[in-house]
Amino acid sequence: MSTMMFARNQWYVAAYAQEVGDELLARTVLGEPIVFYRTAAGEVVGLADRCVHRRFPLSMSRRDGDRIVCGYHGFTYDSGGTCVYVPAQTRIPRTARVPSYPIVEQDSLVWVWIGDDDRADPATIPRAPWLDAEGWTTIRGVEPLSARYGLLVDNLLDLSHETYLHGGYIGTPEVAETPITTEVDEDAGIVRVSRRMKDVECPPFYAKSTGIEGRIDRWQDIEYHPPCLYILHSRIAATGVEPGPDNDDSAACHAKIVYAITPQTPTTTLDFWMVARDFAVDDEDVSRYLADSNHTVVMQDVVALNALESVIAAEPEGYQELSINIDTGALAARRLLHKLTTS
Ligand code: FES
Ligand SMILES: [Fe+2]
């Protein structure tokens, strides 16, 4: 597998809204170092994290109100990236500005546009409303990955690995045994992978959090919006409990497992993971349990994917993988990503 190129002219999640405040936050997205902060008016700003003078990272500098004062020689930038002060002279060079990135804060996520500014259309950002909606509770975290983002895409689009890598948490034998259906919406650019299991074992992750006893019907409906947003619609219900005729499904428990997959460099990735749920929403023990278990599950993936990256780094040119039916979703995702990286 050669290093996958980046898909530019796309929106990426750079941070959780709650991570961006008065402090300067440094994040690298698609190889571009960016400093984020929130202005007094509450707007999130993203500026290139490199002073035009001698490249000092603005993230290592300090704020003066909504401005950033470079920590090396004092060049001062406003929230649009324009330099408004240089030391020891009144004339400010016309080219003294750092790029400012288009930013959208939505569904508790901070999205940044990487590409040509005039192509940035906020309406094209995929939505994940449950992360920030009444009647839902979300636990979340972010892990750095020493692996290319394509490996995380592969991982998330084939959940049969749950049985082997995440046994005792979310994996049960039936996940790997149940065939999937895969659909690609070419126009919208979305991959859907679905696995619906009837009368199966309930993994501890859901048994302990939902309180459902005994066997369950378990649905896993994946929706991947390349490049960045992945949503797993998970439905857990006591066996035989079906959605009502009017689409009322309140007898079942629902979780939205959301990932934002943000490439940092060709071989490192930020793995934003979230679990939103519509059951036990005020139960802090359940939140703690799900946060702990899901973090463990995420780290099992992180260890595996970091290992794959080192294997890839050491392998001879032209090595061929072998794919089977379970890989249909991941192969479709790779194809859509390839289209985005070359368009
Ligand atoms: S490097 Fe920023 S002012 Fe000199
Ligand atoms: Fe996993």
CSV table of C-alpha atoms and ligand atoms in Angstrom, one decimal:
chain,number,residue,atom,x,y,z
A,1,MET,CA,0.0,0.0,0.0
A,2,SER,CA,1.6,3.2,-1.1
A,3,THR,CA,1.1,6.3,1.1
A,4,MET,CA,-2.3,7.6,0.3
A,5,MET,CA,-2.3,11.2,-0.8
A,6,PHE,CA,-4.3,13.8,1.0
A,7,ALA,CA,-7.8,14.8,-0.1
A,8,ARG,CA,-7.6,18.6,-0.2
A,9,ASN,CA,-10.5,21.0,-0.7
A,10,GLN,CA,-12.4,19.2,2.1
A,11,TRP,CA,-13.6,20.0,5.6
A,12,TYR,CA,-11.8,18.2,8.5
A,13,VAL,CA,-12.5,18.1,12.2
A,14,ALA,CA,-9.6,20.0,13.9
A,15,ALA,CA,-10.8,19.9,17.5
A,16,TYR,CA,-13.8,19.5,19.7
A,17,ALA,CA,-15.6,22.8,20.4
A,18,GLN,CA,-14.9,22.4,24.1
A,19,GLU,CA,-11.1,22.2,23.4
A,20,VAL,CA,-10.9,25.6,21.9
A,21,GLY,CA,-11.0,28.5,24.3
A,22,ASP,CA,-8.7,31.3,25.5
A,23,GLU,CA,-5.6,29.1,25.3
A,24,LEU,CA,-3.7,28.7,21.9
A,25,LEU,CA,-4.2,25.2,20.6
A,26,ALA,CA,-1.8,23.8,18.0
A,27,ARG,CA,-3.1,21.2,15.6
A,28,THR,CA,-1.6,19.9,12.3
A,29,VAL,CA,-4.2,19.1,9.6
A,30,LEU,CA,-3.0,17.6,6.3
A,31,GLY,CA,0.5,18.7,7.0
A,32,GLU,CA,-0.5,22.3,7.8
A,33,PRO,CA,0.3,23.6,11.3
A,34,ILE,CA,-2.6,25.7,12.5
A,35,VAL,CA,-3.2,27.6,15.8
A,36,PHE,CA,-6.7,27.8,17.1
A,37,TYR,CA,-8.3,30.0,19.7
A,38,ARG,CA,-11.7,31.6,20.5
A,39,THR,CA,-12.1,35.4,20.3
A,40,ALA,CA,-13.9,37.4,23.0
A,41,ALA,CA,-17.0,37.3,20.9
A,42,GLY,CA,-16.9,33.5,20.9
A,43,GLU,CA,-15.8,32.9,17.3
A,44,VAL,CA,-13.2,30.2,16.7
A,45,VAL,CA,-10.2,31.4,14.7
A,46,GLY,CA,-7.6,29.3,12.9
A,47,LEU,CA,-4.4,30.9,11.7
A,48,ALA,CA,-1.3,29.4,10.1
A,49,ASP,CA,1.0,28.5,13.0
A,50,ARG,CA,4.1,30.2,11.6
A,51,CYS,CA,5.1,33.8,12.1
A,52,VAL,CA,6.0,35.4,8.8
A,53,HIS,CA,9.1,36.9,10.3
A,54,ARG,CA,11.3,33.9,11.4
A,55,ARG,CA,8.7,31.1,11.5
A,56,PHE,CA,8.2,31.1,15.3
A,57,PRO,CA,5.1,29.0,16.1
A,58,LEU,CA,2.3,31.4,17.0
A,59,SER,CA,0.9,28.7,19.3
A,60,MET,CA,4.0,29.2,21.5
A,61,SER,CA,3.2,32.9,21.7
A,62,ARG,CA,0.7,34.9,23.8
A,63,ARG,CA,-2.7,36.5,23.2
A,64,ASP,CA,-3.3,40.2,23.7
A,65,GLY,CA,-7.1,40.4,23.5
A,66,ASP,CA,-8.1,38.9,20.2
A,67,ARG,CA,-4.6,39.4,18.8
A,68,ILE,CA,-1.5,37.2,19.0
A,69,VAL,CA,1.8,38.7,19.9
A,70,CYS,CA,4.7,36.5,18.5
A,71,GLY,CA,6.8,35.2,21.3
A,72,TYR,CA,10.0,35.7,19.4
A,73,HIS,CA,10.2,39.4,18.3
A,74,GLY,CA,6.7,40.7,18.8
A,75,PHE,CA,5.0,40.8,15.4
A,76,THR,CA,1.3,41.2,16.3
A,77,TYR,CA,-1.5,39.6,14.3
A,78,ASP,CA,-5.2,40.3,14.4
A,79,SER,CA,-7.8,37.5,14.3
A,80,GLY,CA,-7.9,37.7,10.5
A,81,GLY,CA,-4.1,37.0,10.3
A,82,THR,CA,-3.1,40.6,9.4
A,83,CYS,CA,0.0,41.9,11.0
A,84,VAL,CA,-0.9,45.1,12.9
A,85,TYR,CA,2.4,45.8,14.7
A,86,VAL,CA,6.1,45.2,14.1
A,87,PRO,CA,8.8,46.3,16.5
A,88,ALA,CA,11.0,49.4,15.9
A,89,GLN,CA,9.3,50.8,12.8
A,90,THR,CA,5.9,52.2,12.0
A,91,ARG,CA,5.7,50.9,8.4
A,92,ILE,CA,4.2,47.4,8.4
A,93,PRO,CA,5.2,45.4,5.3
A,94,ARG,CA,2.2,44.8,3.0
A,95,THR,CA,2.9,41.1,2.9
A,96,ALA,CA,3.0,40.7,6.7
A,97,ARG,CA,0.0,38.4,7.2
A,98,VAL,CA,-0.5,34.8,8.0
A,99,PRO,CA,-3.3,32.7,6.2
A,100,SER,CA,-6.6,32.5,8.1
A,101,TYR,CA,-8.5,29.2,7.6
A,102,PRO,CA,-12.3,29.0,7.0
A,103,ILE,CA,-13.8,27.5,10.2
A,104,VAL,CA,-17.2,26.2,11.1
A,105,GLU,CA,-18.3,25.2,14.6
A,106,GLN,CA,-21.2,22.7,14.3
A,107,ASP,CA,-22.5,19.7,16.2
A,108,SER,CA,-19.9,20.3,18.9
A,109,LEU,CA,-17.1,19.9,16.4
A,110,VAL,CA,-14.7,22.5,15.0
A,111,TRP,CA,-14.3,22.0,11.2
A,112,VAL,CA,-11.5,23.5,9.2
A,113,TRP,CA,-11.3,23.8,5.4
A,114,ILE,CA,-8.1,22.7,3.9
A,115,GLY,CA,-7.8,23.9,0.3
A,116,ASP,CA,-8.8,26.9,-1.8
A,117,ASP,CA,-10.7,29.4,0.3
A,118,ASP,CA,-13.2,30.3,-2.5
A,119,ARG,CA,-14.3,26.6,-2.7
A,120,ALA,CA,-15.2,26.4,1.0
A,121,ASP,CA,-19.0,25.7,1.3
A,122,PRO,CA,-20.2,25.1,4.9
A,123,ALA,CA,-23.3,23.5,3.5
A,124,THR,CA,-21.2,20.5,2.4
A,125,ILE,CA,-20.1,19.6,6.0
A,126,PRO,CA,-21.7,16.3,7.0
A,127,ARG,CA,-23.9,16.5,10.1
A,128,ALA,CA,-23.9,14.6,13.4
A,129,PRO,CA,-26.6,16.4,15.4
A,130,TRP,CA,-26.9,13.8,18.2
A,131,LEU,CA,-23.5,15.0,19.6
A,132,ASP,CA,-25.2,18.2,20.6
A,133,ALA,CA,-28.9,17.4,20.9
A,134,GLU,CA,-31.5,17.3,23.7
A,135,GLY,CA,-32.2,13.8,24.8
A,136,TRP,CA,-28.7,12.5,24.0
A,137,THR,CA,-25.5,12.2,26.1
A,138,THR,CA,-22.0,12.0,24.5
A,139,ILE,CA,-18.7,10.7,25.8
A,140,ARG,CA,-15.6,11.5,23.7
A,141,GLY,CA,-11.9,11.5,23.5
A,142,VAL,CA,-9.1,12.0,20.9
A,143,GLU,CA,-6.1,9.8,20.4
A,144,PRO,CA,-3.0,10.4,18.2
A,145,LEU,CA,-2.3,7.5,15.8
A,146,SER,CA,1.1,6.7,14.4
A,147,ALA,CA,-0.5,5.3,11.3
A,148,ARG,CA,-1.9,6.7,8.0
A,149,TYR,CA,-5.5,7.6,8.1
A,150,GLY,CA,-6.4,5.0,5.5
A,151,LEU,CA,-5.7,2.3,8.0
A,152,LEU,CA,-8.3,3.8,10.4
A,153,VAL,CA,-10.8,4.0,7.5
A,154,ASP,CA,-10.2,0.3,6.7
A,155,ASN,CA,-10.6,-0.6,10.4
A,156,LEU,CA,-13.9,1.3,10.9
A,157,LEU,CA,-15.6,0.0,7.8
A,158,ASP,CA,-15.0,-3.6,8.6
A,159,LEU,CA,-16.5,-4.3,12.1
A,160,SER,CA,-15.9,-8.1,11.8
A,161,HIS,CA,-12.6,-7.3,13.6
A,162,GLU,CA,-14.7,-6.6,16.8
A,163,THR,CA,-15.0,-10.3,17.4
A,164,TYR,CA,-11.2,-10.8,17.4
A,165,LEU,CA,-9.7,-7.5,18.5
A,166,HIS,CA,-12.5,-6.3,20.9
A,167,GLY,CA,-13.8,-9.6,22.3
A,168,GLY,CA,-15.1,-9.1,25.9
A,169,TYR,CA,-16.0,-5.4,25.1
A,170,ILE,CA,-18.1,-5.0,21.9
A,171,GLY,CA,-17.2,-8.1,20.0
A,172,THR,CA,-19.2,-11.3,20.0
A,173,PRO,CA,-18.9,-14.4,17.7
A,174,GLU,CA,-22.0,-13.3,15.7
A,175,VAL,CA,-20.4,-10.0,14.5
A,176,ALA,CA,-17.8,-11.8,12.4
A,177,GLU,CA,-20.3,-14.5,11.3
A,178,THR,CA,-23.0,-12.2,10.0
A,179,PRO,CA,-22.7,-11.1,6.4
A,180,ILE,CA,-22.8,-7.4,5.5
A,181,THR,CA,-24.6,-5.4,2.8
A,182,THR,CA,-22.7,-2.6,1.2
A,183,GLU,CA,-24.1,0.4,-0.7
A,184,VAL,CA,-22.3,3.2,-2.3
A,185,ASP,CA,-24.1,6.5,-3.1
A,186,GLU,CA,-21.8,7.8,-5.8
A,187,ASP,CA,-23.5,11.2,-6.1
A,188,ALA,CA,-23.5,12.0,-2.4
A,189,GLY,CA,-20.2,10.2,-2.0
A,190,ILE,CA,-21.3,8.1,0.9
A,191,VAL,CA,-20.5,4.4,1.8
A,192,ARG,CA,-23.1,2.5,3.7
A,193,VAL,CA,-22.3,-0.9,5.3
A,194,SER,CA,-25.0,-2.7,7.3
A,195,ARG,CA,-25.0,-5.7,9.5
A,196,ARG,CA,-28.3,-6.7,11.2
A,197,MET,CA,-28.1,-9.5,13.8
A,198,LYS,CA,-31.2,-11.2,15.2
A,199,ASP,CA,-31.3,-13.0,18.5
A,200,VAL,CA,-27.7,-12.7,19.4
A,201,GLU,CA,-25.5,-12.4,22.5
A,202,CYS,CA,-25.3,-8.9,24.0
A,203,PRO,CA,-21.7,-7.8,24.5
A,204,PRO,CA,-20.8,-6.3,27.9
A,205,PHE,CA,-20.5,-2.8,26.4
A,206,TYR,CA,-24.3,-2.8,25.8
A,207,ALA,CA,-25.4,-5.2,28.5
A,208,LYS,CA,-24.0,-3.1,31.3
A,209,SER,CA,-25.0,0.2,29.8
A,210,THR,CA,-28.6,-0.5,28.5
A,211,GLY,CA,-29.6,-2.9,31.3
A,212,ILE,CA,-31.2,-5.1,28.7
A,213,GLU,CA,-31.0,-8.7,30.0
A,214,GLY,CA,-30.7,-11.7,27.7
A,215,ARG,CA,-30.4,-11.9,24.0
A,216,ILE,CA,-30.8,-9.0,21.6
A,217,ASP,CA,-31.4,-7.8,18.1
A,218,ARG,CA,-28.3,-5.8,17.2
A,219,TRP,CA,-28.1,-3.5,14.2
A,220,GLN,CA,-24.9,-1.9,12.9
A,221,ASP,CA,-25.6,0.6,10.2
A,222,ILE,CA,-22.4,2.5,9.0
A,223,GLU,CA,-22.4,5.7,7.1
A,224,TYR,CA,-19.0,7.0,6.0
A,225,HIS,CA,-18.7,10.5,4.5
A,226,PRO,CA,-15.2,10.6,3.1
A,227,PRO,CA,-12.8,11.8,4.0
A,228,CYS,CA,-13.4,12.8,7.6
A,229,LEU,CA,-16.7,11.7,9.2
A,230,TYR,CA,-17.8,8.2,10.1
A,231,ILE,CA,-21.1,7.4,11.9
A,232,LEU,CA,-22.1,3.9,13.2
A,233,HIS,CA,-25.8,3.8,13.9
A,234,SER,CA,-26.1,1.2,16.6
A,235,ARG,CA,-29.6,-0.2,17.6
A,236,ILE,CA,-29.9,-2.5,20.5
A,237,ALA,CA,-33.2,-4.1,21.5
A,238,ALA,CA,-34.5,-7.1,23.3
A,239,THR,CA,-35.0,-9.9,20.7
A,240,GLY,CA,-38.2,-9.4,18.8
A,241,VAL,CA,-38.7,-5.7,19.7
A,242,GLU,CA,-39.3,-4.1,16.3
A,243,PRO,CA,-39.7,-0.4,15.5
A,244,GLY,CA,-43.4,0.7,15.5
A,245,PRO,CA,-45.4,1.2,12.3
A,246,ASP,CA,-45.1,5.0,12.7
A,247,ASN,CA,-41.3,4.7,13.0
A,248,ASP,CA,-41.5,5.0,16.7
A,249,ASP,CA,-38.5,3.1,18.0
A,250,SER,CA,-38.4,4.3,21.6
A,251,ALA,CA,-38.5,0.7,22.9
A,252,ALA,CA,-35.0,0.2,21.6
A,253,CYS,CA,-31.7,1.8,22.7
A,254,HIS,CA,-29.7,3.7,20.2
A,255,ALA,CA,-26.0,4.7,20.1
A,256,LYS,CA,-24.2,6.8,17.5
A,257,ILE,CA,-20.6,5.9,17.4
A,258,VAL,CA,-18.9,8.8,15.6
A,259,TYR,CA,-15.4,9.1,14.5
A,260,ALA,CA,-13.6,12.0,12.9
A,261,ILE,CA,-10.6,10.9,11.0
A,262,THR,CA,-8.1,13.7,10.5
A,263,PRO,CA,-4.8,13.2,8.8
A,264,GLN,CA,-1.9,15.1,10.4
A,265,THR,CA,1.0,13.8,8.3
A,266,PRO,CA,1.2,11.0,5.7
A,267,THR,CA,1.7,8.5,8.5
A,268,THR,CA,0.0,10.1,11.5
A,269,THR,CA,-3.7,10.7,12.2
A,270,LEU,CA,-5.9,12.2,14.9
A,271,ASP,CA,-8.6,9.8,15.9
A,272,PHE,CA,-11.6,11.7,17.4
A,273,TRP,CA,-14.0,9.2,19.0
A,274,MET,CA,-17.5,9.8,20.3
A,275,VAL,CA,-20.4,7.7,21.6
A,276,ALA,CA,-23.8,9.5,21.8
A,277,ARG,CA,-26.6,7.6,23.4
A,278,ASP,CA,-30.4,8.0,23.9
A,279,PHE,CA,-30.6,5.7,27.0
A,280,ALA,CA,-29.5,6.3,30.6
A,281,VAL,CA,-28.7,9.8,29.5
A,282,ASP,CA,-28.4,11.2,33.1
A,283,ASP,CA,-26.6,8.2,34.5
A,284,GLU,CA,-23.1,9.1,35.2
A,285,ASP,CA,-22.0,5.6,36.1
A,286,VAL,CA,-23.1,4.6,32.6
A,287,SER,CA,-21.2,7.5,31.1
A,288,ARG,CA,-18.0,6.5,33.1
A,289,TYR,CA,-18.4,2.9,32.1
A,290,LEU,CA,-18.9,3.7,28.4
A,291,ALA,CA,-16.0,6.2,28.4
A,292,ASP,CA,-13.6,3.6,30.0
A,293,SER,CA,-14.7,0.7,27.8
A,294,ASN,CA,-14.7,2.7,24.6
A,295,HIS,CA,-11.3,4.2,25.4
A,296,THR,CA,-10.0,0.6,25.9
A,297,VAL,CA,-11.5,-0.4,22.6
A,298,VAL,CA,-10.0,2.6,20.8
A,299,MET,CA,-6.6,1.8,22.3
A,300,GLN,CA,-6.8,-1.8,21.0
A,301,ASP,CA,-7.3,-0.4,17.5
A,302,VAL,CA,-4.5,2.2,18.0
A,303,VAL,CA,-2.0,-0.5,19.0
A,304,ALA,CA,-3.1,-2.7,16.0
A,305,LEU,CA,-3.0,0.2,13.5
A,306,ASN,CA,0.4,1.5,14.7
A,307,ALA,CA,1.7,-2.1,14.3
A,308,LEU,CA,0.3,-2.2,10.7
A,309,GLU,CA,2.1,1.1,9.9
A,310,SER,CA,5.4,-0.3,11.0
A,311,VAL,CA,4.8,-3.4,8.9
A,312,ILE,CA,4.0,-1.3,5.9
A,313,ALA,CA,7.1,0.8,6.4
A,314,ALA,CA,9.3,-2.3,6.3
A,315,GLU,CA,7.7,-4.2,3.5
A,316,PRO,CA,9.0,-4.5,-0.1
A,317,GLU,CA,7.4,-2.4,-2.9
A,318,GLY,CA,4.5,-4.0,-4.6
A,319,TYR,CA,3.3,-6.2,-1.7
A,320,GLN,CA,-0.3,-7.4,-2.4
A,321,GLU,CA,-3.0,-7.7,0.2
A,322,LEU,CA,-5.7,-10.3,0.0
A,323,SER,CA,-9.4,-9.1,0.3
A,324,ILE,CA,-12.6,-11.1,0.9
A,325,ASN,CA,-16.3,-10.2,1.3
A,326,ILE,CA,-15.9,-8.4,4.6
A,327,ASP,CA,-13.7,-5.9,2.9
A,328,THR,CA,-16.3,-4.6,0.5
A,329,GLY,CA,-17.1,-1.5,2.5
A,330,ALA,CA,-13.5,-0.6,3.0
A,331,LEU,CA,-12.7,-1.1,-0.7
A,332,ALA,CA,-15.6,1.2,-1.6
A,333,ALA,CA,-14.3,3.8,0.8
A,334,ARG,CA,-10.8,3.5,-0.6
A,335,ARG,CA,-12.2,4.1,-4.1
A,336,LEU,CA,-14.2,7.2,-3.0
A,337,LEU,CA,-11.1,8.5,-1.2
A,338,HIS,CA,-9.0,8.0,-4.2
A,339,LYS,CA,-11.5,10.0,-6.3
A,340,LEU,CA,-11.3,12.8,-3.8
A,341,THR,CA,-7.5,12.9,-3.7
A,342,THR,CA,-7.3,13.1,-7.5
A,343,SER,CA,-10.1,15.5,-8.2
B,1,FES,S1,9.6,35.2,14.5
B,1,FES,FE1,7.8,36.2,15.0
B,1,FES,S2,8.4,38.2,15.3
B,1,FES,FE2,10.2,37.2,14.8
B,2,FE,FE,-12.1,-1.4,16.4
